[in-house]
CSV table of C-alpha atoms in Angstrom, one decimal:
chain,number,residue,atom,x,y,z
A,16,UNK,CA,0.0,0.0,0.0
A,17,UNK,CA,0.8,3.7,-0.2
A,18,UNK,CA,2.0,6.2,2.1
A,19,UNK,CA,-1.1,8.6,3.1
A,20,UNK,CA,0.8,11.7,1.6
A,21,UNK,CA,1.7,9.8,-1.6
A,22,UNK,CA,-1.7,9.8,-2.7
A,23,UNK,CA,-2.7,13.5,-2.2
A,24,UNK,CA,-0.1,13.3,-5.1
A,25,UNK,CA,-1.5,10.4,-6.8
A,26,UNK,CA,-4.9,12.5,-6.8
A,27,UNK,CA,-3.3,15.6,-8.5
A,28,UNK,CA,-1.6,13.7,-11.5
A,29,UNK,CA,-5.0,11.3,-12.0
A,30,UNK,CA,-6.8,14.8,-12.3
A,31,UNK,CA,-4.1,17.2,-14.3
A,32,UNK,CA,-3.9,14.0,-16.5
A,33,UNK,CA,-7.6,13.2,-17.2
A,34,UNK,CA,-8.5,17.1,-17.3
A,35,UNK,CA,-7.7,16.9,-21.1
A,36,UNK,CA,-9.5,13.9,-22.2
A,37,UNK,CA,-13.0,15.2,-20.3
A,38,UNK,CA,-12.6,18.3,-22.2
A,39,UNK,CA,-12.5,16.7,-25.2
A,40,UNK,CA,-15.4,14.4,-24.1
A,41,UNK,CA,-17.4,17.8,-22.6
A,42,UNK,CA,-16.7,19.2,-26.4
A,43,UNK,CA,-17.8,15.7,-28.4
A,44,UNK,CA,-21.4,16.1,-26.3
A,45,UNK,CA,-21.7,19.4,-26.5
A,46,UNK,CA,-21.6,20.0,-22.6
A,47,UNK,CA,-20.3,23.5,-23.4
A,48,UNK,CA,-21.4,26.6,-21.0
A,49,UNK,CA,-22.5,29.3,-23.5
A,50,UNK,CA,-22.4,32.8,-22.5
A,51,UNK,CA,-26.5,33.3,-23.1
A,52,UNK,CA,-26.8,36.3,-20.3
A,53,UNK,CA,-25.1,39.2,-18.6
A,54,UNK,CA,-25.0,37.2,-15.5
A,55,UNK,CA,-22.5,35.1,-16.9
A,56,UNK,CA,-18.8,36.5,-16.8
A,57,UNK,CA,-17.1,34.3,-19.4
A,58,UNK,CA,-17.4,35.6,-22.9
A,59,UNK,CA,-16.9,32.7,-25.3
A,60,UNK,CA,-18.1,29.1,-24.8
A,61,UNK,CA,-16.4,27.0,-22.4
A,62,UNK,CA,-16.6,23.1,-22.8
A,63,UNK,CA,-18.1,21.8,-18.5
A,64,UNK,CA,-17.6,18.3,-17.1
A,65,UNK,CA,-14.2,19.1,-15.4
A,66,UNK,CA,-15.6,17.8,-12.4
A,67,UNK,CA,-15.4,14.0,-14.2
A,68,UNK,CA,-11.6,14.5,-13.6
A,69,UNK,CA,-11.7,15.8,-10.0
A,70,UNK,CA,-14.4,12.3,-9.3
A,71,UNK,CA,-11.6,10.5,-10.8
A,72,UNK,CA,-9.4,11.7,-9.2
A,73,UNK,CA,-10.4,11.3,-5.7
A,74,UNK,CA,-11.6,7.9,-6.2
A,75,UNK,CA,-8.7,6.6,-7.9
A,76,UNK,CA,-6.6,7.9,-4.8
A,77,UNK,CA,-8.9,6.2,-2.7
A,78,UNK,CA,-8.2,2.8,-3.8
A,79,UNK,CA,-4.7,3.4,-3.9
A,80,UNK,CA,-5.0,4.4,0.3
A,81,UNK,CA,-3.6,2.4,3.1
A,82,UNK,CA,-5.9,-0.7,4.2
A,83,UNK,CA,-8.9,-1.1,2.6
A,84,UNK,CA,-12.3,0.8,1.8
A,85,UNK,CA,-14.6,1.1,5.0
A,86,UNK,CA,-18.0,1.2,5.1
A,87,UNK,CA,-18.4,5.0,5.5
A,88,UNK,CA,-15.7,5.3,2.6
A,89,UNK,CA,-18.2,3.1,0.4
A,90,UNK,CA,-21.2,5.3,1.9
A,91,UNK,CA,-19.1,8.5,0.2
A,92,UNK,CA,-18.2,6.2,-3.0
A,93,UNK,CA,-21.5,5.7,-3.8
A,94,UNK,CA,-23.2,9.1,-2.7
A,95,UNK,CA,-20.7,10.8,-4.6
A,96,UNK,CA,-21.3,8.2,-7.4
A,97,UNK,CA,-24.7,9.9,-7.5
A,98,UNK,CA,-24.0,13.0,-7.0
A,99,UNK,CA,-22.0,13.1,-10.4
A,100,UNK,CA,-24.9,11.3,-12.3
A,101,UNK,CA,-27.1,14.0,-11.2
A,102,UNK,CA,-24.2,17.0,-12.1
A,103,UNK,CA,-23.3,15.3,-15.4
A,104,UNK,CA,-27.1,15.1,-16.2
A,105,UNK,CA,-28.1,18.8,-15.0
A,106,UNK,CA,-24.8,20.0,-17.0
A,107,UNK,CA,-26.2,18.7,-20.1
A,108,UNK,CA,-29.9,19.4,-20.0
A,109,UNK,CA,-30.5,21.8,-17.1
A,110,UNK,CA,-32.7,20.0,-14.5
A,111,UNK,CA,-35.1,21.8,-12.5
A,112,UNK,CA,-34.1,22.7,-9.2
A,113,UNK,CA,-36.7,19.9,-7.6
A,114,UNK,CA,-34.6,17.3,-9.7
A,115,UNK,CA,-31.2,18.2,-8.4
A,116,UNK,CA,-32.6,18.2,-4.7
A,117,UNK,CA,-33.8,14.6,-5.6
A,118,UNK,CA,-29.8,13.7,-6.1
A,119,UNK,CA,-29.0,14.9,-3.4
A,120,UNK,CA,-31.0,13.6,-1.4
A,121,UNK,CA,-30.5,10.1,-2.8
A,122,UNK,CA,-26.8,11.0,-2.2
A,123,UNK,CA,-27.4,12.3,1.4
A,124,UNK,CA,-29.9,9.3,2.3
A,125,UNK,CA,-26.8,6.9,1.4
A,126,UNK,CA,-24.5,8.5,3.7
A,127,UNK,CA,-26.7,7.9,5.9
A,128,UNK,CA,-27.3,4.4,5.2
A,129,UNK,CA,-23.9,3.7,5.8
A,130,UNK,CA,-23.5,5.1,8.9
A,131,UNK,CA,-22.4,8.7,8.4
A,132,UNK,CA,-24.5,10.9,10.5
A,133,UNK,CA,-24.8,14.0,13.0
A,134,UNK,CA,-25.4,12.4,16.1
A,135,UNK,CA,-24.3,14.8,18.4
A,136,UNK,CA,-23.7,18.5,18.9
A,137,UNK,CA,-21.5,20.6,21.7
A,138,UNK,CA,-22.7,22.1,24.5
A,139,UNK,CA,-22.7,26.2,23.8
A,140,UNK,CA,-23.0,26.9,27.5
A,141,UNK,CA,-20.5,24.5,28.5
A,142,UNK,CA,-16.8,25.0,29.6
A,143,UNK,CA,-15.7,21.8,29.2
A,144,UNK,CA,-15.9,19.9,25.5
A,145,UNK,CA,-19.0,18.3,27.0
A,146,UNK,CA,-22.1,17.4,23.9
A,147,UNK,CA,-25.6,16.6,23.5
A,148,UNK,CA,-26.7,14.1,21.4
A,149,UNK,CA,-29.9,14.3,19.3
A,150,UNK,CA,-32.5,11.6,18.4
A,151,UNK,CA,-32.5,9.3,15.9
A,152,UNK,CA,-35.3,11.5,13.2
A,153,UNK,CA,-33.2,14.9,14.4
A,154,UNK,CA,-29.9,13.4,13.7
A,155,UNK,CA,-31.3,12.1,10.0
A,156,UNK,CA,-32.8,15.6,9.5
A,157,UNK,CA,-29.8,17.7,10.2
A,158,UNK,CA,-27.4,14.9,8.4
A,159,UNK,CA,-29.6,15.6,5.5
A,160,UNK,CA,-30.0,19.8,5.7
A,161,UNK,CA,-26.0,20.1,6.3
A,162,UNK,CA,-25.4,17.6,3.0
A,163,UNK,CA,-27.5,19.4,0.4
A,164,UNK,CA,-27.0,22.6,2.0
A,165,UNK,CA,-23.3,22.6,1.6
A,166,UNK,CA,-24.0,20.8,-1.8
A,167,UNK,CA,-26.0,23.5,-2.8
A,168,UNK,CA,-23.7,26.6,-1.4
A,169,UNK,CA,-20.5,25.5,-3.1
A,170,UNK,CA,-22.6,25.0,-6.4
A,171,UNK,CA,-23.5,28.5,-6.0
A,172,UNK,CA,-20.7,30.3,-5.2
A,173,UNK,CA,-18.8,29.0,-8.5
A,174,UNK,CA,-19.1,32.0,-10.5
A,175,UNK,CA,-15.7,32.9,-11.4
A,176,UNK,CA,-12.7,30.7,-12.8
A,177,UNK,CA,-11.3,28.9,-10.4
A,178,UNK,CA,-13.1,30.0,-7.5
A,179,UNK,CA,-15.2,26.8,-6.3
A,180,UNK,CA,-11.9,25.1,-6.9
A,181,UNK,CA,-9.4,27.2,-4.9
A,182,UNK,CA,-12.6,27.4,-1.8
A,183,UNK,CA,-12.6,24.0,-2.0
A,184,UNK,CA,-9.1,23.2,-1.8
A,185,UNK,CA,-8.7,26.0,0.8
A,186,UNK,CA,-11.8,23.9,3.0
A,187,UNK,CA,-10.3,20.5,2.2
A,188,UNK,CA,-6.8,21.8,3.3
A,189,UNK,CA,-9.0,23.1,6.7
A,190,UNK,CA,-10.2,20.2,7.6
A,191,UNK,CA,-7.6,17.8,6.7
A,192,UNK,CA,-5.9,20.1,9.5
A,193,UNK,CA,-8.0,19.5,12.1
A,194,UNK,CA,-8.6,16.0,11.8
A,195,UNK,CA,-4.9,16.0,12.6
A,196,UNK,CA,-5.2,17.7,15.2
A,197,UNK,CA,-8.0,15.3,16.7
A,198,UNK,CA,-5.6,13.0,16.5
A,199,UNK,CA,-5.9,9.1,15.1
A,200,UNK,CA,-9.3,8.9,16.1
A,201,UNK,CA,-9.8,11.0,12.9
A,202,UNK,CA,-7.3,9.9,10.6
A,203,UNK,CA,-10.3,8.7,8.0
A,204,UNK,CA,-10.8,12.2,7.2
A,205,UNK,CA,-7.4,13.3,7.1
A,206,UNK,CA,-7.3,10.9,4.0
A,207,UNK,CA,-9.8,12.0,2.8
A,208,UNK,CA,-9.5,15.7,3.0
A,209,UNK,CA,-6.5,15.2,1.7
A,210,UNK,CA,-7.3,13.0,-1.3
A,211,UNK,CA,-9.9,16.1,-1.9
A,212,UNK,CA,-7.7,18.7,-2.0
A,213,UNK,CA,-5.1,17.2,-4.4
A,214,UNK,CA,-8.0,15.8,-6.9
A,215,UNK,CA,-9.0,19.3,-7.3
A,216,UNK,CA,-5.5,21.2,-7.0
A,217,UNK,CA,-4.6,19.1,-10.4
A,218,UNK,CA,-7.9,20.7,-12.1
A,219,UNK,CA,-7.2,23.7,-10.8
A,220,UNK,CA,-4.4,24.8,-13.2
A,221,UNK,CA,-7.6,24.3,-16.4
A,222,UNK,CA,-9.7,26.6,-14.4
A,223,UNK,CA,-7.9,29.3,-13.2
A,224,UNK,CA,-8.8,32.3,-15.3
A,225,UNK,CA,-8.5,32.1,-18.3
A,226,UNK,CA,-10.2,28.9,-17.6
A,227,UNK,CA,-10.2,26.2,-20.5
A,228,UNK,CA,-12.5,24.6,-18.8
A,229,UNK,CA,-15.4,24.0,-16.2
A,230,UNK,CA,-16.1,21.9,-14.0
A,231,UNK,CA,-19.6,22.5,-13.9
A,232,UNK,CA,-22.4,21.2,-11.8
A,233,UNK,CA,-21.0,17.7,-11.7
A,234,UNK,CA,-17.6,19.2,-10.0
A,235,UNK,CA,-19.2,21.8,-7.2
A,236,UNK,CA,-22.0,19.6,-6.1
A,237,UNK,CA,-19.4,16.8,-6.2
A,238,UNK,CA,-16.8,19.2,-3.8
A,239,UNK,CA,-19.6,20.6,-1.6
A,240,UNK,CA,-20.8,16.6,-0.9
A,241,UNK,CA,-17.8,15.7,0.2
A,242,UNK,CA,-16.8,18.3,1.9
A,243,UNK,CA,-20.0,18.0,4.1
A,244,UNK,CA,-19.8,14.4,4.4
A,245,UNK,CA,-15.8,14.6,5.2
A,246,UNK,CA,-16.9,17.5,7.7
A,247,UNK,CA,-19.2,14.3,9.7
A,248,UNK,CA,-16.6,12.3,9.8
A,249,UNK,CA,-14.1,14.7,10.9
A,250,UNK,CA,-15.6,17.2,13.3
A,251,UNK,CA,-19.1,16.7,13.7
A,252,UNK,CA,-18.6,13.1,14.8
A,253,UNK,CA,-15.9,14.1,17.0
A,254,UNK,CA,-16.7,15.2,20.8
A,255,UNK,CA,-13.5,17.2,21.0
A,256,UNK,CA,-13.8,19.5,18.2
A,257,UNK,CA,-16.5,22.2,19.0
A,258,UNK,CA,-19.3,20.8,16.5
A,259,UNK,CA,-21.3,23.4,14.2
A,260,UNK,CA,-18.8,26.1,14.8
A,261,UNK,CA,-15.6,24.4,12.8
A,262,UNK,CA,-17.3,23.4,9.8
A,263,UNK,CA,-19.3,27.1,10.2
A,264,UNK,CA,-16.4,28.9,9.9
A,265,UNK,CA,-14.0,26.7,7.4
A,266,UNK,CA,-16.7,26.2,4.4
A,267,UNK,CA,-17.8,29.9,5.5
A,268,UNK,CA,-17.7,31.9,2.4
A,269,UNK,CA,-19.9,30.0,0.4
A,270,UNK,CA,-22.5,29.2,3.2
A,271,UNK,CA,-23.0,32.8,3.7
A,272,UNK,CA,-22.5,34.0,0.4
A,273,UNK,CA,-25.9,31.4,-0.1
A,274,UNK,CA,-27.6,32.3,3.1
A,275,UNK,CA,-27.0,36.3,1.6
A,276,UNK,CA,-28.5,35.3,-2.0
A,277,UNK,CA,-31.5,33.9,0.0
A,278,UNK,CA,-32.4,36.9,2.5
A,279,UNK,CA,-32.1,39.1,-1.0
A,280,UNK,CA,-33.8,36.9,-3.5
A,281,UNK,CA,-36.8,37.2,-0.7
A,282,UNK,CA,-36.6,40.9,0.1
A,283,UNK,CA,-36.4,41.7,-3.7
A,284,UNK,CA,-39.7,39.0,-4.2
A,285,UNK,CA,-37.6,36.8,-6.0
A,286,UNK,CA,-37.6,33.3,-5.9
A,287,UNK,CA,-34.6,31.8,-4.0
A,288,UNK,CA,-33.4,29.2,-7.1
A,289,UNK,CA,-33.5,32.1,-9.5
A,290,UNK,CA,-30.2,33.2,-10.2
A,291,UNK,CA,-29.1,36.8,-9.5
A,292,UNK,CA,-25.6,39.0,-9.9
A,293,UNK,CA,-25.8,39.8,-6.4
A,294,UNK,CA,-23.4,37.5,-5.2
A,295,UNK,CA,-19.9,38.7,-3.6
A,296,UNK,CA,-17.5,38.1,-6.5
A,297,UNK,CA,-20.5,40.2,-8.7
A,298,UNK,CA,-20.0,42.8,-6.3
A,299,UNK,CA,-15.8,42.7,-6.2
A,300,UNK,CA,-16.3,42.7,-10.4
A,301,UNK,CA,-18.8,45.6,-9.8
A,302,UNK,CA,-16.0,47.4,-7.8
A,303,UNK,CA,-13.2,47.2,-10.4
A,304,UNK,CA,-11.5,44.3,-9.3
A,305,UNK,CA,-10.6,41.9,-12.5
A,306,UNK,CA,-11.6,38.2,-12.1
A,307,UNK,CA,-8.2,37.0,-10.8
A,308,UNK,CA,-8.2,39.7,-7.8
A,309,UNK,CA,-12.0,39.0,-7.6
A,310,UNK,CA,-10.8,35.3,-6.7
A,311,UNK,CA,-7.9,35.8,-4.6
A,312,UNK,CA,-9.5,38.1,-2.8
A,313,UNK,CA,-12.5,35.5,-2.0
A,314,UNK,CA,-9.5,33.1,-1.4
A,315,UNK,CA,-8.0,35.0,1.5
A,316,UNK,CA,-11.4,35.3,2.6
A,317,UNK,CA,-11.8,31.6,2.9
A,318,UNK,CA,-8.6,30.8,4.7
A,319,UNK,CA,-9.2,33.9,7.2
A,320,UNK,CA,-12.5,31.4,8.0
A,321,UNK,CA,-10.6,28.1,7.5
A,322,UNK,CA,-8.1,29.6,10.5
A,323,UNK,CA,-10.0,31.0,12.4
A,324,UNK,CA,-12.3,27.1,12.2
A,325,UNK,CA,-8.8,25.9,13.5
A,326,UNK,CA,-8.5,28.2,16.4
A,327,UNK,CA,-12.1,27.5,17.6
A,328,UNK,CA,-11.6,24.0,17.8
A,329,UNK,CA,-8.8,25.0,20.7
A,330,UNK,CA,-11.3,26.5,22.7
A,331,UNK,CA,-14.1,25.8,25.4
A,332,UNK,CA,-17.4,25.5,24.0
A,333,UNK,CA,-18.2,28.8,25.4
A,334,UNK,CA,-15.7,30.9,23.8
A,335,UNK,CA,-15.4,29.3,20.7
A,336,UNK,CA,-19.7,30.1,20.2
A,337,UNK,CA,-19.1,33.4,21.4
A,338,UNK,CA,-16.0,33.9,18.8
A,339,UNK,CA,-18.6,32.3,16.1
A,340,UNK,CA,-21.0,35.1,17.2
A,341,UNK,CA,-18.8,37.7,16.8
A,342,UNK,CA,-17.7,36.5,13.4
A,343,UNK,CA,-20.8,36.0,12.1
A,344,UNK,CA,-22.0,40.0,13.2
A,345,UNK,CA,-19.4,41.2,11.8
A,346,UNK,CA,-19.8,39.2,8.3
A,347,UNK,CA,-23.5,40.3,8.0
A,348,UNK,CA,-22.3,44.4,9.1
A,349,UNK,CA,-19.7,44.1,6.0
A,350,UNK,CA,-22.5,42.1,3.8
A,351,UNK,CA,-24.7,44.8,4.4
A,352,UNK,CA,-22.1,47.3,3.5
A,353,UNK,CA,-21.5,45.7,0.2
A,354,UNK,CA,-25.5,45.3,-0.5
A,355,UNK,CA,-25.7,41.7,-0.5
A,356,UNK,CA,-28.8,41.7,1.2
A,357,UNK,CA,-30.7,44.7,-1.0
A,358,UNK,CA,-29.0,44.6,-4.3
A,359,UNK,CA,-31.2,45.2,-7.4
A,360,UNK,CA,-30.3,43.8,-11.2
């Protein structure tokens, strides 16, 4: 078998090296992302798909892994399995919104079935790392709201070359982090975070403005899934890391950026599946900034969050909530600034 840092390499090359053939194969089906509104920031058509390489990837790097698949690792093979029918489907004939959800779920109901589940959340008013745990339907409800809601806000927020790529590897890289920090207990999702980050650090150079490339639905639904499911496995399920708060803060620009897009699609009578150029890289375009500073800028964003994720988990319940609070207030004071809540087409 393979050393566990060998394949975070192995994952890069599989995707750099595939990258190529599933553009050609995005091309030969016409999965091509045609510039048909002023929403849309690319100019010329732009063959989709590149997620195929990043799935490939990460699963090829996953067989290669030390000792052999477990049964949550099958749980993610499969939900993600499903979760890239449903992309590769939606990025050639644009499903309705109802008919992603039902991937998802299918996806998130798997998970499930194999075992990975929120079963317990920390104690906010507690000083010590103390938890509660939740009942069986509670536990299946939130396991199933956290999956297609992360699904959803990292499909979302990829707007702009290379940004759901370099968020993703920025929240893979997080959490890879503090499942080493939790120690064996949560070496699983070490792996795994890490087999994530390289799978999509070797599209990454395709995608990067000027991308040749996108990785469309069937790549950010695919990083948002297993970012979420990773996030059970490595922080959720652990009753030394402070749950809600970690995986808050280190996949926090595109939950809020979503939860944002919601409060304005409602408050401008819109419906919340319709898409708007209200988002936070609209508003950084909006302001001057060219796409590349657009994305670095959101990048820097992301690893302020993925940090300060890491520092939370060092503290009592207690403090790390109230440092969540804080956060949070002072995310929705700079939204507001920016008029992420309010801002009209």
């Amino acid at each position: 078998m393979i050393n566990t840092y060998y394949i975070f390499f192995i994952a890069i090359l599989v995707s750099f090296v595939s990258t190529p053939f599933v553009k050609k194969l995005a091309k030969a089906i016409n999965a091509i992302d045609v510039p048909k509104d002023e929403r849309r920031v690319h100019k010329k058509p732009i063959p989709k798909l590149g997620g195929l390489a990043i799935y490939l990837g990460f699963v090829t790097a996953l067989i290669f892994k030390n000792g052999p698949i477990t049964r949550p690792e099958e749980g993610i093979l499969i939900g993600s399995f499903i979760i890239v029918i449903g992309g590769f489907i939606d990025d050639l004939i644009d499903l309705k919104p109802w008919q992603k959800i039902f991937f998802q779920i299918a996806a998130a109901s798997t998970l499930i079935a194999f075992g990975i589940k929120i079963s317990m959340i920390t104690n906010p008013v507690s000083n010590s790392n103390s938890y509660i745990k939740i009942g069986y339907l509670l536990g299946i409800i939130s396991t199933l709201v956290w999956i297609v809601g992360i699904t959803n806000a990292f499909n979302l927020i990829d707007g702009l070359d290379g940004l759901a790529a370099g968020t993703g590897i920025i929240s893979a890289s997080t959490m890879a982090l503090i499942a080493f920090l939790n120690g064996q207990s949560r070496i699983e999702a070490q792996v795994l975070s890490l087999i994530l980050a390289g799978a999509v650090l070797g599209f990454l150079p395709y995608n990067f403005n000027p991308a040749s490339i996108f990785m469309g639905d069937v790549g950010s639904q695919l990083i948002g899934f297993l970012l979420a499911a990773i996030s059970i496995e490595g922080a959720i399920k652990s009753a030394s890391a402070v749950v809600i708060a970690v995986p808050i803060l280190a996949f926090g620009l595109p939950i809020y950026d979503t939860v944002f897009a919601i409060i304005r699609r409602k408050i401008n009578g819109k419906p919340i599946m319709q898409a708007d150029k209200g988002h936070l890289h609209h508003r950084l375009l909006a302001m001057g900034l060219s796409q590349k500073q657009a994305v670095v800028t959101m990048y820097l964003i992301s690893a302020v969050l993925g940090l300060m994720s890491v520092i939370v988990m060092q503290l009592t319940n207690t403090r790390a909530y109230t440092v969540l609070a804080v956060v949070i207030l002072i995310i929705v004071i700079v939204a507001f600034k920016f008029g992420l809540f309010n801002h009209k087409e």
